mmCIF file of C-alpha atoms in Angstrom:
data_model
loop_
_atom_site.group_PDB
_atom_site.id
_atom_site.type_symbol
_atom_site.label_atom_id
_atom_site.label_comp_id
_atom_site.label_asym_id
_atom_site.label_seq_id
_atom_site.Cartn_x
_atom_site.Cartn_y
_atom_site.Cartn_z
ATOM 1 C CA UNK A 204 0.000 0.000 0.000
ATOM 2 C CA UNK A 205 1.368 3.391 -0.981
ATOM 3 C CA UNK A 206 2.620 6.038 1.410
ATOM 4 C CA UNK A 207 -0.290 8.408 0.839
ATOM 5 C CA UNK A 208 -0.563 12.167 0.932
ATOM 6 C CA UNK A 209 -2.758 11.805 4.010
ATOM 7 C CA UNK A 210 0.073 9.926 5.778
ATOM 8 C CA UNK A 211 2.557 12.632 4.730
ATOM 9 C CA UNK A 212 0.265 15.377 6.044
ATOM 10 C CA UNK A 213 -0.183 13.475 9.333
ATOM 11 C CA UNK A 214 3.597 13.278 9.695
ATOM 12 C CA UNK A 215 3.933 17.000 9.050
ATOM 13 C CA UNK A 216 1.192 17.816 11.573
ATOM 14 C CA UNK A 217 2.926 15.608 14.118
ATOM 15 C CA UNK A 218 6.113 17.608 13.672
ATOM 16 C CA UNK A 219 4.229 20.897 14.135
ATOM 17 C CA UNK A 220 2.539 19.661 17.309
ATOM 18 C CA UNK A 221 5.860 18.502 18.759
ATOM 19 C CA UNK A 222 7.609 21.804 18.065
ATOM 20 C CA UNK A 223 4.737 23.969 19.339
ATOM 21 C CA UNK A 224 4.302 21.812 22.447
ATOM 22 C CA UNK A 225 7.958 22.051 23.449
ATOM 23 C CA UNK A 226 8.130 25.769 22.558
ATOM 24 C CA UNK A 227 5.025 26.684 24.591
ATOM 25 C CA UNK A 228 6.265 24.721 27.614
ATOM 26 C CA UNK A 229 9.686 26.360 27.374
ATOM 27 C CA UNK A 230 8.178 29.850 27.159
ATOM 28 C CA UNK A 231 5.968 29.043 30.150
ATOM 29 C CA UNK A 232 9.001 27.968 32.168
ATOM 30 C CA UNK A 233 10.697 31.299 31.356
ATOM 31 C CA UNK A 234 7.560 33.121 32.492
ATOM 32 C CA UNK A 235 7.669 31.280 35.818
ATOM 33 C CA UNK A 236 11.350 32.210 36.184
ATOM 34 C CA UNK A 237 10.677 35.904 35.553
ATOM 35 C CA UNK A 238 7.838 35.861 38.098
ATOM 36 C CA UNK A 239 10.048 34.244 40.747
ATOM 37 C CA UNK A 240 8.284 30.852 40.758
ATOM 38 C CA UNK A 241 11.551 28.949 40.649
ATOM 39 C CA UNK A 242 10.104 25.584 41.678
ATOM 40 C CA UNK A 243 7.520 25.714 38.902
ATOM 41 C CA UNK A 244 10.214 26.862 36.493
ATOM 42 C CA UNK A 245 12.495 23.952 37.439
ATOM 43 C CA UNK A 246 9.739 21.340 37.182
ATOM 44 C CA UNK A 247 8.409 22.618 33.854
ATOM 45 C CA UNK A 248 11.887 22.752 32.348
ATOM 46 C CA UNK A 249 12.830 19.361 33.828
ATOM 47 C CA UNK A 250 9.924 17.602 32.125
ATOM 48 C CA UNK A 251 10.982 19.129 28.797
ATOM 49 C CA UNK A 252 14.589 17.999 29.216
ATOM 50 C CA UNK A 253 13.762 14.510 30.499
ATOM 51 C CA UNK A 254 11.290 13.889 27.673
ATOM 52 C CA UNK A 255 13.751 15.134 25.076
ATOM 53 C CA UNK A 256 16.638 13.156 26.571
ATOM 54 C CA UNK A 257 14.715 9.875 26.500
ATOM 55 C CA UNK A 258 13.634 10.514 22.928
ATOM 56 C CA UNK A 259 17.157 11.305 21.744
ATOM 57 C CA UNK A 260 18.656 8.248 23.455
ATOM 58 C CA UNK A 261 16.237 5.833 21.820
ATOM 59 C CA UNK A 262 16.399 7.640 18.482
ATOM 60 C CA UNK A 263 20.188 7.390 18.285
ATOM 61 C CA UNK A 264 20.140 3.806 19.515
ATOM 62 C CA UNK A 265 17.743 2.854 16.712
ATOM 63 C CA UNK A 266 19.903 4.709 14.204
ATOM 64 C CA UNK A 267 22.915 2.633 15.274
ATOM 65 C CA UNK A 268 20.884 -0.580 15.123
ATOM 66 C CA UNK A 269 19.667 0.224 11.606
ATOM 67 C CA UNK A 270 23.233 0.931 10.484
ATOM 68 C CA UNK A 271 24.460 -2.415 11.787
ATOM 69 C CA UNK A 272 25.794 -4.367 8.850
ATOM 70 C CA UNK A 273 25.597 -1.415 6.464
ATOM 71 C CA UNK A 274 28.500 0.576 5.115
ATOM 72 C CA UNK A 275 28.069 3.759 7.113
ATOM 73 C CA UNK A 276 31.035 6.051 7.539
ATOM 74 C CA UNK A 277 32.266 7.182 10.909
ATOM 75 C CA UNK A 278 31.531 10.744 9.836
ATOM 76 C CA UNK A 279 27.840 9.959 9.331
ATOM 77 C CA UNK A 280 27.625 8.245 12.707
ATOM 78 C CA UNK A 281 29.428 11.121 14.393
ATOM 79 C CA UNK A 282 27.197 13.654 12.649
ATOM 80 C CA UNK A 283 24.023 11.925 13.866
ATOM 81 C CA UNK A 284 25.512 11.522 17.321
ATOM 82 C CA UNK A 285 26.182 15.273 17.496
ATOM 83 C CA UNK A 286 22.648 16.090 16.351
ATOM 84 C CA UNK A 287 21.196 13.855 19.040
ATOM 85 C CA UNK A 288 23.542 15.333 21.623
ATOM 86 C CA UNK A 289 22.131 18.745 20.700
ATOM 87 C CA UNK A 290 18.596 17.309 21.067
ATOM 88 C CA UNK A 291 17.975 17.706 17.322
ATOM 89 C CA UNK A 292 18.095 14.059 16.253
ATOM 90 C CA UNK A 293 14.357 13.481 16.678
ATOM 91 C CA UNK A 294 13.502 16.459 14.468
ATOM 92 C CA UNK A 295 16.158 15.389 11.953
ATOM 93 C CA UNK A 296 14.328 12.085 11.610
ATOM 94 C CA UNK A 297 11.098 13.957 10.913
ATOM 95 C CA UNK A 298 12.684 16.130 8.244
ATOM 96 C CA UNK A 299 14.366 13.095 6.683
ATOM 97 C CA UNK A 300 11.071 11.195 6.397
ATOM 98 C CA UNK A 301 9.232 14.212 4.982
ATOM 99 C CA UNK A 302 12.008 14.767 2.457
ATOM 100 C CA UNK A 303 12.280 11.100 1.392
ATOM 101 C CA UNK A 304 8.527 10.681 1.029
ATOM 102 C CA UNK A 305 7.893 14.014 -0.696
ATOM 103 C CA UNK A 306 8.862 12.752 -4.144
ATOM 104 C CA UNK A 307 6.690 9.633 -4.193
ATOM 105 C CA UNK A 308 3.742 11.418 -2.566
ATOM 106 C CA UNK A 309 3.609 14.755 -4.386
ATOM 107 C CA UNK A 310 5.623 14.085 -7.550
ATOM 108 C CA UNK A 311 4.971 10.374 -8.205
ATOM 109 C CA UNK A 312 8.726 9.799 -8.287
ATOM 110 C CA UNK A 313 9.283 6.112 -8.932
ATOM 111 C CA UNK A 314 12.834 6.370 -7.643
ATOM 112 C CA UNK A 315 11.719 7.346 -4.166
ATOM 113 C CA UNK A 316 11.913 5.048 -1.171
ATOM 114 C CA UNK A 317 9.500 2.098 -1.132
ATOM 115 C CA UNK A 318 6.326 2.306 0.935
ATOM 116 C CA UNK A 319 7.328 -0.403 3.447
ATOM 117 C CA UNK A 320 10.527 1.461 4.281
ATOM 118 C CA UNK A 321 8.695 4.763 4.643
ATOM 119 C CA UNK A 322 6.067 3.226 6.905
ATOM 120 C CA UNK A 323 8.856 1.729 8.997
ATOM 121 C CA UNK A 324 10.429 5.164 9.432
ATOM 122 C CA UNK A 325 7.014 6.633 10.244
ATOM 123 C CA UNK A 326 6.467 3.897 12.835
ATOM 124 C CA UNK A 327 9.802 4.812 14.468
ATOM 125 C CA UNK A 328 8.714 8.430 14.708
ATOM 126 C CA UNK A 329 5.317 7.497 16.114
ATOM 127 C CA UNK A 330 6.988 5.392 18.817
ATOM 128 C CA UNK A 331 9.378 8.205 19.723
ATOM 129 C CA UNK A 332 6.519 10.725 19.853
ATOM 130 C CA UNK A 333 4.493 8.413 22.072
ATOM 131 C CA UNK A 334 7.403 8.172 24.523
ATOM 132 C CA UNK A 335 7.956 11.927 24.469
ATOM 133 C CA UNK A 336 4.241 12.567 24.959
ATOM 134 C CA UNK A 337 3.873 10.470 28.096
ATOM 135 C CA UNK A 338 7.201 11.486 29.603
ATOM 136 C CA UNK A 339 6.813 15.216 28.886
ATOM 137 C CA UNK A 340 3.330 16.334 27.775
ATOM 138 C CA UNK A 341 1.213 14.297 30.215
ATOM 139 C CA UNK A 342 3.326 15.186 33.303
ATOM 140 C CA UNK A 343 3.188 18.824 32.152
ATOM 141 C CA UNK A 344 -0.589 18.638 32.116
ATOM 142 C CA UNK A 345 -0.547 17.229 35.646
ATOM 143 C CA UNK A 346 1.823 19.962 36.852
ATOM 144 C CA UNK A 347 -0.054 22.842 35.238
ATOM 145 C CA UNK A 348 -3.397 21.507 36.491
ATOM 146 C CA UNK A 349 -1.986 21.423 40.030
ATOM 147 C CA UNK A 350 -0.734 25.000 39.704
ATOM 148 C CA UNK A 351 -4.041 26.178 38.284
ATOM 149 C CA UNK A 352 -6.321 24.513 40.856
ATOM 150 C CA UNK A 353 -4.218 24.630 44.009
ATOM 151 C CA UNK A 354 -2.565 28.021 43.600
ATOM 152 C CA UNK A 355 -5.266 29.715 41.520
ATOM 153 C CA UNK A 356 -2.571 30.916 39.144
ATOM 154 C CA UNK A 357 -3.494 31.166 35.453
ATOM 155 C CA UNK A 358 -2.191 32.925 32.363
ATOM 156 C CA UNK A 359 -2.766 32.872 28.627
ATOM 157 C CA UNK A 360 0.562 31.116 28.092
ATOM 158 C CA UNK A 361 -0.379 28.486 30.653
ATOM 159 C CA UNK A 362 -3.688 27.845 28.870
ATOM 160 C CA UNK A 363 -1.840 27.621 25.549
ATOM 161 C CA UNK A 364 0.664 25.149 26.970
ATOM 162 C CA UNK A 365 -2.094 22.931 28.379
ATOM 163 C CA UNK A 366 -4.187 23.008 25.212
ATOM 164 C CA UNK A 367 -1.222 22.141 22.993
ATOM 165 C CA UNK A 368 -0.106 19.365 25.355
ATOM 166 C CA UNK A 369 -3.630 17.942 25.304
ATOM 167 C CA UNK A 370 -3.747 18.050 21.500
ATOM 168 C CA UNK A 371 -0.305 16.462 21.374
ATOM 169 C CA UNK A 372 -1.485 13.583 23.559
ATOM 170 C CA UNK A 373 -4.544 13.057 21.357
ATOM 171 C CA UNK A 374 -2.659 13.222 18.083
ATOM 172 C CA UNK A 375 0.325 11.084 19.082
ATOM 173 C CA UNK A 376 -1.868 8.346 20.604
ATOM 174 C CA UNK A 377 -4.122 7.886 17.590
ATOM 175 C CA UNK A 378 -1.361 8.473 15.040
ATOM 176 C CA UNK A 379 0.808 5.848 16.721
ATOM 177 C CA UNK A 380 -1.924 3.239 16.667
ATOM 178 C CA UNK A 381 -2.803 3.901 13.021
ATOM 179 C CA UNK A 382 0.822 4.039 11.917
ATOM 180 C CA UNK A 383 1.762 0.898 13.850
ATOM 181 C CA UNK A 384 -0.918 -1.215 12.233
ATOM 182 C CA UNK A 385 0.006 0.120 8.793
ATOM 183 C CA UNK A 386 3.723 -0.661 9.264
ATOM 184 C CA UNK A 387 3.261 -4.294 10.339
ATOM 185 C CA UNK A 388 2.633 -7.122 7.858
ATOM 186 C CA UNK A 389 -0.761 -8.880 7.895
ATOM 187 C CA UNK A 390 -2.413 -6.009 9.758
ATOM 188 C CA UNK A 391 -5.123 -3.673 8.571
ATOM 189 C CA UNK A 392 -4.999 0.009 9.395
ATOM 190 C CA UNK A 393 -7.546 1.401 11.821
ATOM 191 C CA UNK A 394 -10.507 2.685 9.851
ATOM 192 C CA UNK A 395 -11.048 6.416 9.750
ATOM 193 C CA UNK A 396 -14.179 7.963 11.165
ATOM 194 C CA UNK A 397 -16.156 6.319 13.959
ATOM 195 C CA UNK A 398 -13.549 3.715 15.122
ATOM 196 C CA UNK A 399 -10.820 6.335 15.365
ATOM 197 C CA UNK A 400 -13.073 8.784 17.216
ATOM 198 C CA UNK A 401 -14.219 6.139 19.713
ATOM 199 C CA UNK A 402 -10.652 4.981 20.345
ATOM 200 C CA UNK A 403 -9.531 8.582 20.800
ATOM 201 C CA UNK A 404 -12.350 9.313 23.264
ATOM 202 C CA UNK A 405 -11.538 6.181 25.255
ATOM 203 C CA UNK A 406 -7.926 7.226 25.696
ATOM 204 C CA UNK A 407 -8.470 10.940 26.260
ATOM 205 C CA UNK A 408 -11.305 10.552 28.763
ATOM 206 C CA UNK A 409 -9.555 7.934 30.893
ATOM 207 C CA UNK A 410 -6.238 9.823 30.837
ATOM 208 C CA UNK A 411 -7.954 13.125 31.697
ATOM 209 C CA UNK A 412 -9.773 11.545 34.651
ATOM 210 C CA UNK A 413 -6.459 10.108 35.790
ATOM 211 C CA UNK A 414 -4.694 13.472 35.640
ATOM 212 C CA UNK A 415 -7.463 15.249 37.557
ATOM 213 C CA UNK A 416 -7.646 12.605 40.278
ATOM 214 C CA UNK A 417 -3.866 12.660 40.746
ATOM 215 C CA UNK A 418 -4.079 16.449 40.979
ATOM 216 C CA UNK A 419 -6.613 16.148 43.784
ATOM 217 C CA UNK A 420 -4.421 13.708 45.689
ATOM 218 C CA UNK A 421 -1.455 16.074 45.401
ATOM 219 C CA UNK A 422 -3.665 18.922 46.656
ATOM 220 C CA UNK A 423 -4.669 16.705 49.585
ATOM 221 C CA UNK A 424 -1.041 16.267 50.666
ATOM 222 C CA UNK A 425 2.364 16.634 48.975
ATOM 223 C CA UNK A 426 3.126 13.143 50.293
ATOM 224 C CA UNK A 427 0.882 11.874 47.519
ATOM 225 C CA UNK A 428 3.889 12.327 45.245
ATOM 226 C CA UNK A 429 5.392 9.350 47.091
ATOM 227 C CA UNK A 430 2.261 7.385 46.208
ATOM 228 C CA UNK A 431 2.746 8.379 42.583
ATOM 229 C CA UNK A 432 6.379 7.269 42.777
ATOM 230 C CA UNK A 433 5.316 3.939 44.297
ATOM 231 C CA UNK A 434 2.825 3.348 41.469
ATOM 232 C CA UNK A 435 5.545 4.093 38.908
ATOM 233 C CA UNK A 436 8.018 1.817 40.699
ATOM 234 C CA UNK A 437 5.491 -1.015 40.928
ATOM 235 C CA UNK A 438 4.606 -1.032 37.232
ATOM 236 C CA UNK A 439 8.286 -0.627 36.292
ATOM 237 C CA UNK A 440 9.124 -3.690 38.370
ATOM 238 C CA UNK A 441 6.243 -5.493 36.656
ATOM 239 C CA UNK A 442 7.773 -4.634 33.285
ATOM 240 C CA UNK A 443 11.022 -6.128 34.567
ATOM 241 C CA UNK A 444 9.304 -9.280 35.831
ATOM 242 C CA UNK A 445 7.567 -9.994 32.526
ATOM 243 C CA UNK A 446 10.960 -9.515 30.823
ATOM 244 C CA UNK A 447 10.289 -7.045 28.041
ATOM 245 C CA UNK A 448 12.707 -7.503 25.149
ATOM 246 C CA UNK A 449 12.407 -4.298 23.158
ATOM 247 C CA UNK A 450 16.012 -3.050 23.249
ATOM 248 C CA UNK A 451 19.303 -4.566 22.120
ATOM 249 C CA UNK A 452 21.162 -3.807 25.361
ATOM 250 C CA UNK A 453 20.303 -4.348 29.025
ATOM 251 C CA UNK A 454 20.942 -0.710 29.946
ATOM 252 C CA UNK A 455 18.529 0.577 27.297
ATOM 253 C CA UNK A 456 16.004 -2.108 28.230
ATOM 254 C CA UNK A 457 15.947 -0.851 31.814
ATOM 255 C CA UNK A 458 15.433 2.698 30.549
ATOM 256 C CA UNK A 459 12.633 1.446 28.323
ATOM 257 C CA UNK A 460 10.987 -0.266 31.299
ATOM 258 C CA UNK A 461 11.205 2.976 33.255
ATOM 259 C CA UNK A 462 9.452 4.828 30.430
ATOM 260 C CA UNK A 463 6.867 2.044 30.289
ATOM 261 C CA UNK A 464 6.293 2.613 34.000
ATOM 262 C CA UNK A 465 5.538 6.289 33.400
ATOM 263 C CA UNK A 466 3.021 5.482 30.667
ATOM 264 C CA UNK A 467 1.322 2.825 32.793
ATOM 265 C CA UNK A 468 0.672 5.401 35.498
ATOM 266 C CA UNK A 469 -1.730 7.144 33.113
ATOM 267 C CA UNK A 470 -3.074 4.464 30.767
ATOM 268 C CA UNK A 471 -3.007 0.711 30.158
ATOM 269 C CA UNK A 472 -1.334 -1.264 27.407
ATOM 270 C CA UNK A 473 0.162 -4.693 26.941
ATOM 271 C CA UNK A 474 3.942 -4.856 27.171
ATOM 272 C CA UNK A 475 4.263 -8.567 26.415
ATOM 273 C CA UNK A 476 2.649 -10.882 23.870
ATOM 274 C CA UNK A 477 -0.020 -12.591 25.973
ATOM 275 C CA UNK A 478 -3.678 -12.275 26.883
ATOM 276 C CA UNK A 479 -4.303 -9.083 28.804
ATOM 277 C CA UNK A 480 -8.020 -9.015 29.573
ATOM 278 C CA UNK A 481 -7.409 -9.947 33.205
ATOM 279 C CA UNK A 482 -4.580 -7.429 33.670
ATOM 280 C CA UNK A 483 -6.575 -4.757 31.877
ATOM 281 C CA UNK A 484 -9.623 -5.368 34.076
ATOM 282 C CA UNK A 485 -7.538 -5.217 37.259
ATOM 283 C CA UNK A 486 -5.842 -2.033 36.067
ATOM 284 C CA UNK A 487 -9.083 -0.178 35.402
ATOM 285 C CA UNK A 488 -10.783 -1.441 38.575
ATOM 286 C CA UNK A 489 -7.863 -0.037 40.575
ATOM 287 C CA UNK A 490 -7.990 3.123 38.482
ATOM 288 C CA UNK A 491 -11.712 3.583 39.191
ATOM 289 C CA UNK A 492 -11.167 3.177 42.942
ATOM 290 C CA UNK A 493 -8.280 5.639 42.843
ATOM 291 C CA UNK A 494 -10.051 8.221 40.679
ATOM 292 C CA UNK A 495 -13.339 8.141 42.569
ATOM 293 C CA UNK A 496 -11.712 8.214 46.010
ATOM 294 C CA UNK A 497 -9.682 11.383 45.320
ATOM 295 C CA UNK A 498 -12.627 13.848 45.567
ATOM 296 C CA UNK A 499 -13.955 11.988 48.626
ATOM 297 C CA UNK A 500 -10.697 12.255 50.558
ATOM 298 C CA UNK A 501 -10.366 15.927 49.623
ATOM 299 C CA UNK A 502 -13.906 16.608 50.799
ATOM 300 C CA UNK A 503 -13.358 14.818 54.131
ATOM 301 C CA UNK A 504 -9.922 16.120 55.072
ATOM 302 C CA UNK A 505 -9.757 19.605 53.508
ATOM 303 C CA UNK A 506 -13.292 21.044 53.576
ATOM 304 C CA UNK A 507 -11.986 24.504 52.633
ATOM 305 C CA UNK A 508 -10.839 23.258 49.221
ATOM 306 C CA UNK A 509 -14.011 21.233 48.882
ATOM 307 C CA UNK A 510 -15.991 24.476 49.151
ATOM 308 C CA UNK A 511 -14.079 26.142 46.330
ATOM 309 C CA UNK A 512 -15.655 26.872 42.961
ATOM 310 C CA UNK A 513 -13.685 24.256 41.043
ATOM 311 C CA UNK A 514 -14.303 21.268 43.357
ATOM 312 C CA UNK A 515 -17.798 20.245 42.238
ATOM 313 C CA UNK A 516 -17.207 20.727 38.463
ATOM 314 C CA UNK A 517 -13.905 18.803 38.608
ATOM 315 C CA UNK A 518 -15.472 16.019 40.680
ATOM 316 C CA UNK A 519 -18.378 15.645 38.289
ATOM 317 C CA UNK A 520 -16.009 15.716 35.320
ATOM 318 C CA UNK A 521 -13.873 12.928 36.837
ATOM 319 C CA UNK A 522 -16.925 10.731 37.358
ATOM 320 C CA UNK A 523 -18.356 11.347 33.890
ATOM 321 C CA UNK A 524 -15.010 11.226 32.088
ATOM 322 C CA UNK A 525 -13.923 7.973 33.731
ATOM 323 C CA UNK A 526 -17.282 6.303 33.133
ATOM 324 C CA UNK A 527 -17.606 7.389 29.510
ATOM 325 C CA UNK A 528 -13.983 6.476 28.848
ATOM 326 C CA UNK A 529 -14.591 2.895 29.973
ATOM 327 C CA UNK A 530 -17.803 2.733 27.939
ATOM 328 C CA UNK A 531 -15.878 3.779 24.820
ATOM 329 C CA UNK A 532 -13.165 1.245 25.684
ATOM 330 C CA UNK A 533 -15.689 -1.607 25.756
ATOM 331 C CA UNK A 534 -17.422 -0.312 22.637
ATOM 332 C CA UNK A 535 -14.194 -0.005 20.663
ATOM 333 C CA UNK A 536 -12.777 -3.445 21.479
ATOM 334 C CA UNK A 537 -16.116 -5.213 21.104
ATOM 335 C CA UNK A 538 -17.210 -3.615 17.831
ATOM 336 C CA UNK A 539 -14.477 -1.686 16.024
ATOM 337 C CA UNK A 540 -11.058 -3.117 16.822
ATOM 338 C CA UNK A 541 -9.472 -4.686 13.674
ATOM 339 C CA UNK A 542 -9.086 -8.408 14.228
ATOM 340 C CA UNK A 543 -6.555 -10.648 12.510
ATOM 341 C CA UNK A 544 -5.977 -14.346 12.874
ATOM 342 C CA UNK A 545 -2.257 -13.977 13.541
ATOM 343 C CA UNK A 546 -2.651 -11.502 16.426
ATOM 344 C CA UNK A 547 -1.925 -13.058 19.805
ATOM 345 C CA UNK A 548 -4.250 -10.698 21.593
ATOM 346 C CA UNK A 549 -6.800 -8.276 20.169
ATOM 347 C CA UNK A 550 -6.849 -6.254 23.379
ATOM 348 C CA UNK A 551 -3.601 -4.327 23.495
ATOM 349 C CA UNK A 552 -1.689 -7.380 22.257
ATOM 350 C CA UNK A 553 1.819 -7.623 20.893
ATOM 351 C CA UNK A 554 2.988 -10.086 18.265
ATOM 352 C CA UNK A 555 6.471 -11.370 17.439
ATOM 353 C CA UNK A 556 7.298 -11.944 13.769
ATOM 354 C CA UNK A 557 10.409 -12.658 11.816
ATOM 355 C CA UNK A 558 11.395 -9.775 9.588
ATOM 356 C CA UNK A 559 14.452 -8.323 7.951
ATOM 357 C CA UNK A 560 13.407 -4.786 8.683
ATOM 358 C CA UNK A 561 14.767 -3.248 11.882
ATOM 359 C CA UNK A 562 11.981 -0.682 11.973
ATOM 360 C CA UNK A 563 9.266 -3.298 11.513
ATOM 361 C CA UNK A 564 10.913 -5.489 14.141
ATOM 362 C CA UNK A 565 10.829 -2.609 16.617
ATOM 363 C CA UNK A 566 7.160 -2.032 15.852
ATOM 364 C CA UNK A 567 6.535 -5.727 16.456
ATOM 365 C CA UNK A 568 8.029 -5.518 19.960
ATOM 366 C CA UNK A 569 6.653 -2.149 20.984
ATOM 367 C CA UNK A 570 3.452 -1.201 22.799
ATOM 368 C CA UNK A 571 -0.097 -1.876 21.705
ATOM 369 C CA UNK A 572 -2.347 0.802 23.167
#
């Protein structure tokens, strides 16, 4: 199947979202610094740097893996290493894909890269964006929501940062799932229209409820951050126990498991090729208990906050968002999820296949949201 103009436009939009998201967060951090909010400045900037660092590490690692066995000069390797060191490697990959696919998409150039190769490169980018989104954009949303609700501090730049981060989460999640299915053999791409909208609503509503409930727990007591750390540590250890095998080195695999832990704090996916209905059910039962208990604890222990203007709307939104999100989850997987005979698990499953393509192999071992 050809690398279409729609796919090229989606890649370009993904690049725009990434740049605007990072730029708005960086400008917001500078605003905090000028206003003397040094803790907020440090946290906002730290999320940007940590997200970028993780993305660059995996991007360069995949570049080295793809070059294995090919005649690449030391100068090329050094050049890419320098770009990644300057935190530009991720964007270089975007520009490279847009440039390589431009001829076959807009000029019908028969000498351009083949579709399978282009989809493999697009899958790499979608995986990197997904990592960056959950390590940077989602924590930023949690931080800015805490600042807005607990400290009653708002600004136009803060609203812009939150809106762009939210759009980035939505776009990267759906784009990853569509691109992943397109890049793997024997898989059909997610249909446009109703299935995509329902899948998007499932993810956005459950993640939003999660962010708001975590915000309420942090408002209840700063010690809730330790609870958040414990949740991250627990799911990271789980990723270690099930022995994920995504990376080519143990050090990178442990980093990958740490990133997996961050994502699992906010949403569920399968990290190993096995049935996940039981794990998924347990995850969302625990999530419901956690999300619904947050407003209750805040109401019981800090009545002053419970009497504020935002408490009732946020509480109602958590209840509705979480409930509707789970309804869309059930609806999507029961009626719209593409099913294939060779898939080990149609609910967030992961399949292992033999392939000569490094990019396709990575897609085969990565997450199924």
